[in-house]
């Protein structure tokens, strides 16, 4: 890797992890379209840890309140923060289970340009439909266990590259009647255990392999992904009610059409 590749890939991870446009798709595309070599496991772990640090920094007060309430619930204390904390746990289980079961299958069959193009278009259209038909009557504090499990099952679908973890979970939450802010907030809170689990799994793989690592590039990737993700979360939530999901839907449709053109007309190994 060189510094240009490091910065570009870290920016892609940081900017797309929390936007409804699929970070996995964007990280696959440079190697498919530009011929870049795989960035390596250590770099992959690093940029994921950078985005994890960003979301935990942004929601640090929410996380602190939820953790206190979560442990207090074992003593019989009931609160909104405690209920949301438990629901984040329950919503994470489907992604962990399906991720463990289907990881190898997705790696083998799901990383082609055609698959990414299809999921980008299909789930982009679904996001648009969910946004324009939303009822927006429920704040996050009114979430139920059924809501959490439904959103969690949607999150498991994001194992397919191009789906977008944040996109599909926000879509599900909007379809369940949550406000845009509530949908985005729960999606971001759900990302914490998922990113932590994925990073831990990849870290275990890293420790089991004896490959040379450009640690200066990894550290640079962590910093760039963390700062870009922090800015992304802040401005996304700030502008969400004003812009809605339409800009991201348009982007996904354009990207999907572009990828179909690449797949059918450009001699790329897809």
Short mmCIF file of the C-alpha atoms (twelve columns), coordinates in Angstrom:
data_MODEL
# 
_entry.id   MODEL 
# 
loop_
_atom_site.group_PDB 
_atom_site.id 
_atom_site.type_symbol 
_atom_site.label_atom_id 
_atom_site.label_alt_id 
_atom_site.label_comp_id 
_atom_site.label_asym_id 
_atom_site.label_seq_id 
_atom_site.Cartn_x 
_atom_site.Cartn_y 
_atom_site.Cartn_z 
_atom_site.pdbx_PDB_model_num 
ATOM 1   C CA . UNK A 1   0.000   0.000   0.000   1 
ATOM 2   C CA . UNK A 2   1.016   3.631   -0.479  1 
ATOM 3   C CA . UNK A 3   -0.304  6.683   1.338   1 
ATOM 4   C CA . UNK A 4   -2.781  7.593   -1.417  1 
ATOM 5   C CA . UNK A 5   -4.357  4.151   -1.219  1 
ATOM 6   C CA . UNK A 6   -4.309  4.295   2.584   1 
ATOM 7   C CA . UNK A 7   -6.076  7.645   2.792   1 
ATOM 8   C CA . UNK A 8   -8.621  6.829   0.065   1 
ATOM 9   C CA . UNK A 9   -9.614  3.480   1.576   1 
ATOM 10  C CA . UNK A 10  -9.759  4.887   5.115   1 
ATOM 11  C CA . UNK A 11  -11.940 7.773   3.923   1 
ATOM 12  C CA . UNK A 12  -14.227 5.340   2.114   1 
ATOM 13  C CA . UNK A 13  -14.600 3.267   5.283   1 
ATOM 14  C CA . UNK A 14  -15.167 6.283   7.511   1 
ATOM 15  C CA . UNK A 15  -17.639 8.043   5.216   1 
ATOM 16  C CA . UNK A 16  -19.657 5.020   4.132   1 
ATOM 17  C CA . UNK A 17  -19.827 2.910   7.311   1 
ATOM 18  C CA . UNK A 18  -22.704 4.982   8.688   1 
ATOM 19  C CA . UNK A 19  -24.278 6.300   5.488   1 
ATOM 20  C CA . UNK A 20  -26.921 4.131   3.790   1 
ATOM 21  C CA . UNK A 21  -24.674 3.408   0.793   1 
ATOM 22  C CA . UNK A 22  -22.698 0.261   1.851   1 
ATOM 23  C CA . UNK A 23  -19.109 0.525   3.052   1 
ATOM 24  C CA . UNK A 24  -18.338 -3.068  2.052   1 
ATOM 25  C CA . UNK A 25  -19.317 -2.364  -1.551  1 
ATOM 26  C CA . UNK A 26  -17.143 0.728   -1.725  1 
ATOM 27  C CA . UNK A 27  -14.143 -1.045  -0.205  1 
ATOM 28  C CA . UNK A 28  -14.443 -3.881  -2.725  1 
ATOM 29  C CA . UNK A 29  -14.740 -1.601  -5.743  1 
ATOM 30  C CA . UNK A 30  -11.217 -0.064  -5.777  1 
ATOM 31  C CA . UNK A 31  -9.644  -3.488  -6.160  1 
ATOM 32  C CA . UNK A 32  -12.204 -4.469  -8.807  1 
ATOM 33  C CA . UNK A 33  -12.030 -1.252  -10.834 1 
ATOM 34  C CA . UNK A 34  -8.533  0.122   -10.170 1 
ATOM 35  C CA . UNK A 35  -6.639  -3.117  -9.749  1 
ATOM 36  C CA . UNK A 36  -5.505  -2.259  -6.227  1 
ATOM 37  C CA . UNK A 37  -4.219  -5.175  -4.226  1 
ATOM 38  C CA . UNK A 38  -6.085  -6.219  -1.097  1 
ATOM 39  C CA . UNK A 39  -5.323  -3.786  1.701   1 
ATOM 40  C CA . UNK A 40  -4.527  -6.579  4.126   1 
ATOM 41  C CA . UNK A 41  -6.162  -7.867  7.278   1 
ATOM 42  C CA . UNK A 42  -4.365  -5.497  9.661   1 
ATOM 43  C CA . UNK A 43  -5.554  -2.452  7.720   1 
ATOM 44  C CA . UNK A 44  -9.096  -3.845  7.594   1 
ATOM 45  C CA . UNK A 45  -9.080  -4.287  11.373  1 
ATOM 46  C CA . UNK A 46  -7.619  -0.818  11.851  1 
ATOM 47  C CA . UNK A 47  -10.210 1.103   9.859   1 
ATOM 48  C CA . UNK A 48  -13.022 -0.826  11.535  1 
ATOM 49  C CA . UNK A 49  -11.605 0.104   14.930  1 
ATOM 50  C CA . UNK A 50  -11.410 3.704   13.744  1 
ATOM 51  C CA . UNK A 51  -15.114 3.784   12.891  1 
ATOM 52  C CA . UNK A 52  -15.897 2.038   16.180  1 
ATOM 53  C CA . UNK A 53  -14.002 4.725   18.083  1 
ATOM 54  C CA . UNK A 54  -15.941 7.390   16.180  1 
ATOM 55  C CA . UNK A 55  -19.425 6.074   16.939  1 
ATOM 56  C CA . UNK A 56  -18.547 5.408   20.577  1 
ATOM 57  C CA . UNK A 57  -17.158 8.927   20.926  1 
ATOM 58  C CA . UNK A 58  -20.213 10.531  19.376  1 
ATOM 59  C CA . UNK A 59  -22.706 8.541   21.464  1 
ATOM 60  C CA . UNK A 60  -20.541 8.375   24.604  1 
ATOM 61  C CA . UNK A 61  -23.241 9.818   26.858  1 
ATOM 62  C CA . UNK A 62  -25.913 7.486   25.492  1 
ATOM 63  C CA . UNK A 63  -23.564 4.532   25.889  1 
ATOM 64  C CA . UNK A 64  -22.701 5.472   29.466  1 
ATOM 65  C CA . UNK A 65  -26.378 5.818   30.382  1 
ATOM 66  C CA . UNK A 66  -27.250 2.524   28.689  1 
ATOM 67  C CA . UNK A 67  -24.416 0.626   30.375  1 
ATOM 68  C CA . UNK A 68  -25.397 1.896   33.823  1 
ATOM 69  C CA . UNK A 69  -29.041 1.056   33.183  1 
ATOM 70  C CA . UNK A 70  -28.149 -2.327  31.662  1 
ATOM 71  C CA . UNK A 71  -26.276 -3.519  34.755  1 
ATOM 72  C CA . UNK A 72  -28.888 -1.944  37.027  1 
ATOM 73  C CA . UNK A 73  -31.526 -4.066  35.299  1 
ATOM 74  C CA . UNK A 74  -29.981 -7.173  36.866  1 
ATOM 75  C CA . UNK A 75  -30.999 -5.735  40.223  1 
ATOM 76  C CA . UNK A 76  -34.585 -5.216  39.078  1 
ATOM 77  C CA . UNK A 77  -34.257 -1.582  38.030  1 
ATOM 78  C CA . UNK A 78  -36.290 -0.671  34.937  1 
ATOM 79  C CA . UNK A 79  -35.641 2.314   32.689  1 
ATOM 80  C CA . UNK A 80  -35.849 3.392   29.055  1 
ATOM 81  C CA . UNK A 81  -32.054 3.320   28.716  1 
ATOM 82  C CA . UNK A 82  -31.928 -0.186  30.135  1 
ATOM 83  C CA . UNK A 83  -34.625 -1.408  27.757  1 
ATOM 84  C CA . UNK A 84  -32.860 0.105   24.740  1 
ATOM 85  C CA . UNK A 85  -29.578 -1.486  25.845  1 
ATOM 86  C CA . UNK A 86  -31.202 -4.917  26.036  1 
ATOM 87  C CA . UNK A 87  -32.853 -4.396  22.645  1 
ATOM 88  C CA . UNK A 88  -29.500 -3.496  21.077  1 
ATOM 89  C CA . UNK A 89  -28.201 -6.832  22.376  1 
ATOM 90  C CA . UNK A 90  -31.191 -8.756  21.020  1 
ATOM 91  C CA . UNK A 91  -31.007 -6.949  17.669  1 
ATOM 92  C CA . UNK A 92  -27.344 -7.910  17.313  1 
ATOM 93  C CA . UNK A 93  -27.873 -11.657 17.692  1 
ATOM 94  C CA . UNK A 94  -29.226 -12.351 14.148  1 
ATOM 95  C CA . UNK A 95  -26.257 -10.637 12.496  1 
ATOM 96  C CA . UNK A 96  -23.780 -12.576 14.637  1 
ATOM 97  C CA . UNK A 97  -25.481 -15.917 14.030  1 
ATOM 98  C CA . UNK A 98  -25.891 -15.484 10.273  1 
ATOM 99  C CA . UNK A 99  -22.470 -13.882 9.989   1 
ATOM 100 C CA . UNK A 100 -20.857 -16.922 11.584  1 
ATOM 101 C CA . UNK A 101 -22.840 -19.345 9.432   1 
ATOM 102 C CA . UNK A 102 -22.636 -17.579 6.077   1 
ATOM 103 C CA . UNK A 103 -19.348 -15.671 6.169   1 
ATOM 104 C CA . UNK A 104 -17.480 -18.066 3.863   1 
ATOM 105 C CA . UNK A 105 -20.389 -18.287 1.413   1 
ATOM 106 C CA . UNK A 106 -20.665 -14.503 1.191   1 
ATOM 107 C CA . UNK A 107 -16.905 -14.168 0.676   1 
ATOM 108 C CA . UNK A 108 -16.995 -16.710 -2.128  1 
ATOM 109 C CA . UNK A 109 -20.131 -15.694 -4.010  1 
ATOM 110 C CA . UNK A 110 -21.168 -12.237 -2.829  1 
ATOM 111 C CA . UNK A 111 -18.250 -10.034 -3.802  1 
ATOM 112 C CA . UNK A 112 -18.839 -9.624  -7.515  1 
ATOM 113 C CA . UNK A 113 -19.719 -6.362  -9.214  1 
ATOM 114 C CA . UNK A 114 -23.015 -7.840  -10.426 1 
ATOM 115 C CA . UNK A 115 -24.130 -8.761  -6.896  1 
ATOM 116 C CA . UNK A 116 -23.101 -5.333  -5.571  1 
ATOM 117 C CA . UNK A 117 -24.939 -3.586  -8.414  1 
ATOM 118 C CA . UNK A 118 -28.111 -5.603  -7.812  1 
ATOM 119 C CA . UNK A 119 -28.197 -5.065  -4.033  1 
ATOM 120 C CA . UNK A 120 -27.311 -1.397  -4.442  1 
ATOM 121 C CA . UNK A 121 -30.303 -0.865  -6.727  1 
ATOM 122 C CA . UNK A 122 -32.810 -3.105  -4.942  1 
ATOM 123 C CA . UNK A 123 -32.166 -1.881  -1.408  1 
ATOM 124 C CA . UNK A 124 -31.795 1.700   -2.596  1 
ATOM 125 C CA . UNK A 125 -35.301 1.528   -4.040  1 
ATOM 126 C CA . UNK A 126 -36.567 -0.067  -0.826  1 
ATOM 127 C CA . UNK A 127 -35.013 2.739   1.227   1 
ATOM 128 C CA . UNK A 128 -36.759 5.309   -0.975  1 
ATOM 129 C CA . UNK A 129 -40.123 3.560   -0.567  1 
ATOM 130 C CA . UNK A 130 -39.704 3.308   3.212   1 
ATOM 131 C CA . UNK A 131 -38.821 6.996   3.459   1 
ATOM 132 C CA . UNK A 132 -41.664 8.390   1.371   1 
ATOM 133 C CA . UNK A 133 -44.277 6.118   2.974   1 
ATOM 134 C CA . UNK A 134 -43.073 6.570   6.578   1 
ATOM 135 C CA . UNK A 135 -45.515 7.484   9.324   1 
ATOM 136 C CA . UNK A 136 -42.926 8.950   11.702  1 
ATOM 137 C CA . UNK A 137 -44.913 8.567   14.888  1 
ATOM 138 C CA . UNK A 138 -42.546 6.644   17.151  1 
ATOM 139 C CA . UNK A 139 -39.506 7.968   19.008  1 
ATOM 140 C CA . UNK A 140 -36.777 5.507   19.942  1 
ATOM 141 C CA . UNK A 141 -38.054 5.391   23.520  1 
ATOM 142 C CA . UNK A 142 -41.151 3.516   22.285  1 
ATOM 143 C CA . UNK A 143 -39.213 0.648   20.689  1 
ATOM 144 C CA . UNK A 144 -40.435 -2.855  21.512  1 
ATOM 145 C CA . UNK A 145 -38.711 -6.231  21.505  1 
ATOM 146 C CA . UNK A 146 -40.528 -7.127  18.290  1 
ATOM 147 C CA . UNK A 147 -39.233 -3.945  16.656  1 
ATOM 148 C CA . UNK A 148 -35.675 -4.687  17.776  1 
ATOM 149 C CA . UNK A 149 -35.733 -8.271  16.482  1 
ATOM 150 C CA . UNK A 150 -37.194 -7.141  13.139  1 
ATOM 151 C CA . UNK A 151 -34.477 -4.518  12.703  1 
ATOM 152 C CA . UNK A 152 -31.902 -7.075  13.816  1 
ATOM 153 C CA . UNK A 153 -33.047 -9.543  11.159  1 
ATOM 154 C CA . UNK A 154 -32.779 -6.759  8.589   1 
ATOM 155 C CA . UNK A 155 -29.243 -6.095  9.773   1 
ATOM 156 C CA . UNK A 156 -28.327 -9.723  9.040   1 
ATOM 157 C CA . UNK A 157 -29.249 -9.142  5.370   1 
ATOM 158 C CA . UNK A 158 -26.426 -6.585  5.223   1 
ATOM 159 C CA . UNK A 159 -23.954 -9.480  5.113   1 
ATOM 160 C CA . UNK A 160 -24.523 -9.288  1.352   1 
ATOM 161 C CA . UNK A 161 -22.145 -6.633  -0.045  1 
ATOM 162 C CA . UNK A 162 -23.961 -3.612  -1.435  1 
ATOM 163 C CA . UNK A 163 -26.916 -3.889  0.939   1 
ATOM 164 C CA . UNK A 164 -25.607 -1.366  3.518   1 
ATOM 165 C CA . UNK A 165 -25.961 -2.203  7.193   1 
ATOM 166 C CA . UNK A 166 -27.117 1.298   8.104   1 
ATOM 167 C CA . UNK A 167 -29.327 1.491   5.015   1 
ATOM 168 C CA . UNK A 168 -31.238 -1.715  5.667   1 
ATOM 169 C CA . UNK A 169 -31.657 -1.085  9.396   1 
ATOM 170 C CA . UNK A 170 -32.868 2.470   8.820   1 
ATOM 171 C CA . UNK A 171 -35.217 1.138   6.140   1 
ATOM 172 C CA . UNK A 172 -36.664 -1.424  8.554   1 
ATOM 173 C CA . UNK A 173 -37.052 1.145   11.324  1 
ATOM 174 C CA . UNK A 174 -38.830 3.607   9.022   1 
ATOM 175 C CA . UNK A 175 -41.189 0.848   7.895   1 
ATOM 176 C CA . UNK A 176 -41.962 0.164   11.563  1 
ATOM 177 C CA . UNK A 177 -43.022 3.784   12.016  1 
ATOM 178 C CA . UNK A 178 -39.990 5.334   13.698  1 
ATOM 179 C CA . UNK A 179 -38.847 8.859   12.991  1 
ATOM 180 C CA . UNK A 180 -35.779 9.355   10.844  1 
ATOM 181 C CA . UNK A 181 -33.738 10.435  13.859  1 
ATOM 182 C CA . UNK A 182 -34.859 7.434   15.914  1 
ATOM 183 C CA . UNK A 183 -34.135 5.054   13.029  1 
ATOM 184 C CA . UNK A 184 -30.644 6.461   12.494  1 
ATOM 185 C CA . UNK A 185 -29.828 6.583   16.205  1 
ATOM 186 C CA . UNK A 186 -30.795 2.950   16.803  1 
ATOM 187 C CA . UNK A 187 -28.911 1.912   13.654  1 
ATOM 188 C CA . UNK A 188 -25.754 3.613   14.921  1 
ATOM 189 C CA . UNK A 189 -26.084 2.121   18.400  1 
ATOM 190 C CA . UNK A 190 -26.580 -1.317  16.827  1 
ATOM 191 C CA . UNK A 191 -23.378 -0.856  14.851  1 
ATOM 192 C CA . UNK A 192 -21.230 -0.837  18.003  1 
ATOM 193 C CA . UNK A 193 -21.464 -4.534  18.952  1 
ATOM 194 C CA . UNK A 194 -21.442 -5.586  15.280  1 
ATOM 195 C CA . UNK A 195 -18.269 -3.646  14.447  1 
ATOM 196 C CA . UNK A 196 -16.706 -4.818  17.715  1 
ATOM 197 C CA . UNK A 197 -17.510 -8.448  16.914  1 
ATOM 198 C CA . UNK A 198 -16.256 -8.162  13.322  1 
ATOM 199 C CA . UNK A 199 -13.093 -6.413  14.461  1 
ATOM 200 C CA . UNK A 200 -12.452 -9.014  17.142  1 
ATOM 201 C CA . UNK A 201 -12.939 -11.847 14.663  1 
ATOM 202 C CA . UNK A 202 -10.569 -10.260 12.161  1 
ATOM 203 C CA . UNK A 203 -8.071  -9.543  14.942  1 
ATOM 204 C CA . UNK A 204 -8.083  -13.231 15.840  1 
ATOM 205 C CA . UNK A 205 -7.392  -14.069 12.196  1 
ATOM 206 C CA . UNK A 206 -4.593  -11.501 12.186  1 
ATOM 207 C CA . UNK A 207 -2.895  -13.029 15.228  1 
ATOM 208 C CA . UNK A 208 -3.061  -16.447 13.586  1 
ATOM 209 C CA . UNK A 209 -1.269  -15.273 10.442  1 
ATOM 210 C CA . UNK A 210 2.358   -14.262 10.238  1 
ATOM 211 C CA . UNK A 211 2.252   -11.638 7.493   1 
ATOM 212 C CA . UNK A 212 4.312   -8.488  7.189   1 
ATOM 213 C CA . UNK A 213 2.350   -5.354  8.113   1 
ATOM 214 C CA . UNK A 214 2.919   -1.705  7.281   1 
ATOM 215 C CA . UNK A 215 1.954   -0.444  10.721  1 
ATOM 216 C CA . UNK A 216 2.395   3.216   9.818   1 
ATOM 217 C CA . UNK A 217 -0.273  2.743   7.142   1 
ATOM 218 C CA . UNK A 218 -2.542  0.951   9.599   1 
ATOM 219 C CA . UNK A 219 -2.225  3.744   12.173  1 
ATOM 220 C CA . UNK A 220 -2.856  6.339   9.473   1 
ATOM 221 C CA . UNK A 221 -5.935  4.392   8.381   1 
ATOM 222 C CA . UNK A 222 -7.264  4.290   11.939  1 
ATOM 223 C CA . UNK A 223 -6.914  8.062   12.340  1 
ATOM 224 C CA . UNK A 224 -8.414  8.954   8.951   1 
ATOM 225 C CA . UNK A 225 -11.336 6.530   9.273   1 
ATOM 226 C CA . UNK A 226 -12.103 7.697   12.828  1 
ATOM 227 C CA . UNK A 227 -12.104 11.416  11.977  1 
ATOM 228 C CA . UNK A 228 -14.077 10.995  8.751   1 
ATOM 229 C CA . UNK A 229 -16.631 8.704   10.453  1 
ATOM 230 C CA . UNK A 230 -17.081 11.176  13.322  1 
ATOM 231 C CA . UNK A 231 -17.742 14.016  10.881  1 
ATOM 232 C CA . UNK A 232 -20.056 11.779  8.855   1 
ATOM 233 C CA . UNK A 233 -22.218 10.848  11.854  1 
ATOM 234 C CA . UNK A 234 -22.455 14.459  12.996  1 
ATOM 235 C CA . UNK A 235 -23.526 15.933  9.667   1 
ATOM 236 C CA . UNK A 236 -25.737 13.004  8.701   1 
ATOM 237 C CA . UNK A 237 -27.839 13.378  11.848  1 
ATOM 238 C CA . UNK A 238 -27.817 17.159  11.549  1 
ATOM 239 C CA . UNK A 239 -29.053 17.168  7.955   1 
ATOM 240 C CA . UNK A 240 -31.236 14.041  8.041   1 
ATOM 241 C CA . UNK A 241 -34.596 15.695  8.650   1 
ATOM 242 C CA . UNK A 242 -33.839 18.371  6.056   1 
ATOM 243 C CA . UNK A 243 -32.636 16.157  3.217   1 
ATOM 244 C CA . UNK A 244 -34.268 12.817  4.003   1 
ATOM 245 C CA . UNK A 245 -33.030 9.716   2.223   1 
ATOM 246 C CA . UNK A 246 -33.481 10.957  -1.345  1 
ATOM 247 C CA . UNK A 247 -29.834 12.044  -1.914  1 
ATOM 248 C CA . UNK A 248 -28.598 8.610   -0.859  1 
ATOM 249 C CA . UNK A 249 -31.248 6.860   -2.952  1 
ATOM 250 C CA . UNK A 250 -30.215 8.852   -6.040  1 
ATOM 251 C CA . UNK A 251 -26.559 8.065   -5.346  1 
ATOM 252 C CA . UNK A 252 -27.292 4.356   -4.994  1 
ATOM 253 C CA . UNK A 253 -29.288 4.266   -8.211  1 
ATOM 254 C CA . UNK A 254 -26.517 6.052   -10.119 1 
ATOM 255 C CA . UNK A 255 -23.876 3.776   -8.598  1 
ATOM 256 C CA . UNK A 256 -25.895 0.659   -9.373  1 
ATOM 257 C CA . UNK A 257 -26.404 1.670   -13.013 1 
ATOM 258 C CA . UNK A 258 -22.702 2.532   -13.319 1 
ATOM 259 C CA . UNK A 259 -21.717 -0.865  -11.929 1 
ATOM 260 C CA . UNK A 260 -24.026 -2.650  -14.348 1 
ATOM 261 C CA . UNK A 261 -22.337 -0.763  -17.172 1 
ATOM 262 C CA . UNK A 262 -18.929 -1.781  -15.856 1 
ATOM 263 C CA . UNK A 263 -19.983 -5.399  -15.513 1 
ATOM 264 C CA . UNK A 264 -21.426 -5.733  -19.004 1 
ATOM 265 C CA . UNK A 265 -19.217 -3.399  -21.030 1 
ATOM 266 C CA . UNK A 266 -15.822 -3.103  -19.332 1 
ATOM 267 C CA . UNK A 267 -13.411 -6.059  -19.305 1 
ATOM 268 C CA . UNK A 268 -13.081 -6.310  -15.529 1 
ATOM 269 C CA . UNK A 269 -12.691 -9.566  -13.624 1 
ATOM 270 C CA . UNK A 270 -16.016 -9.542  -11.737 1 
# 
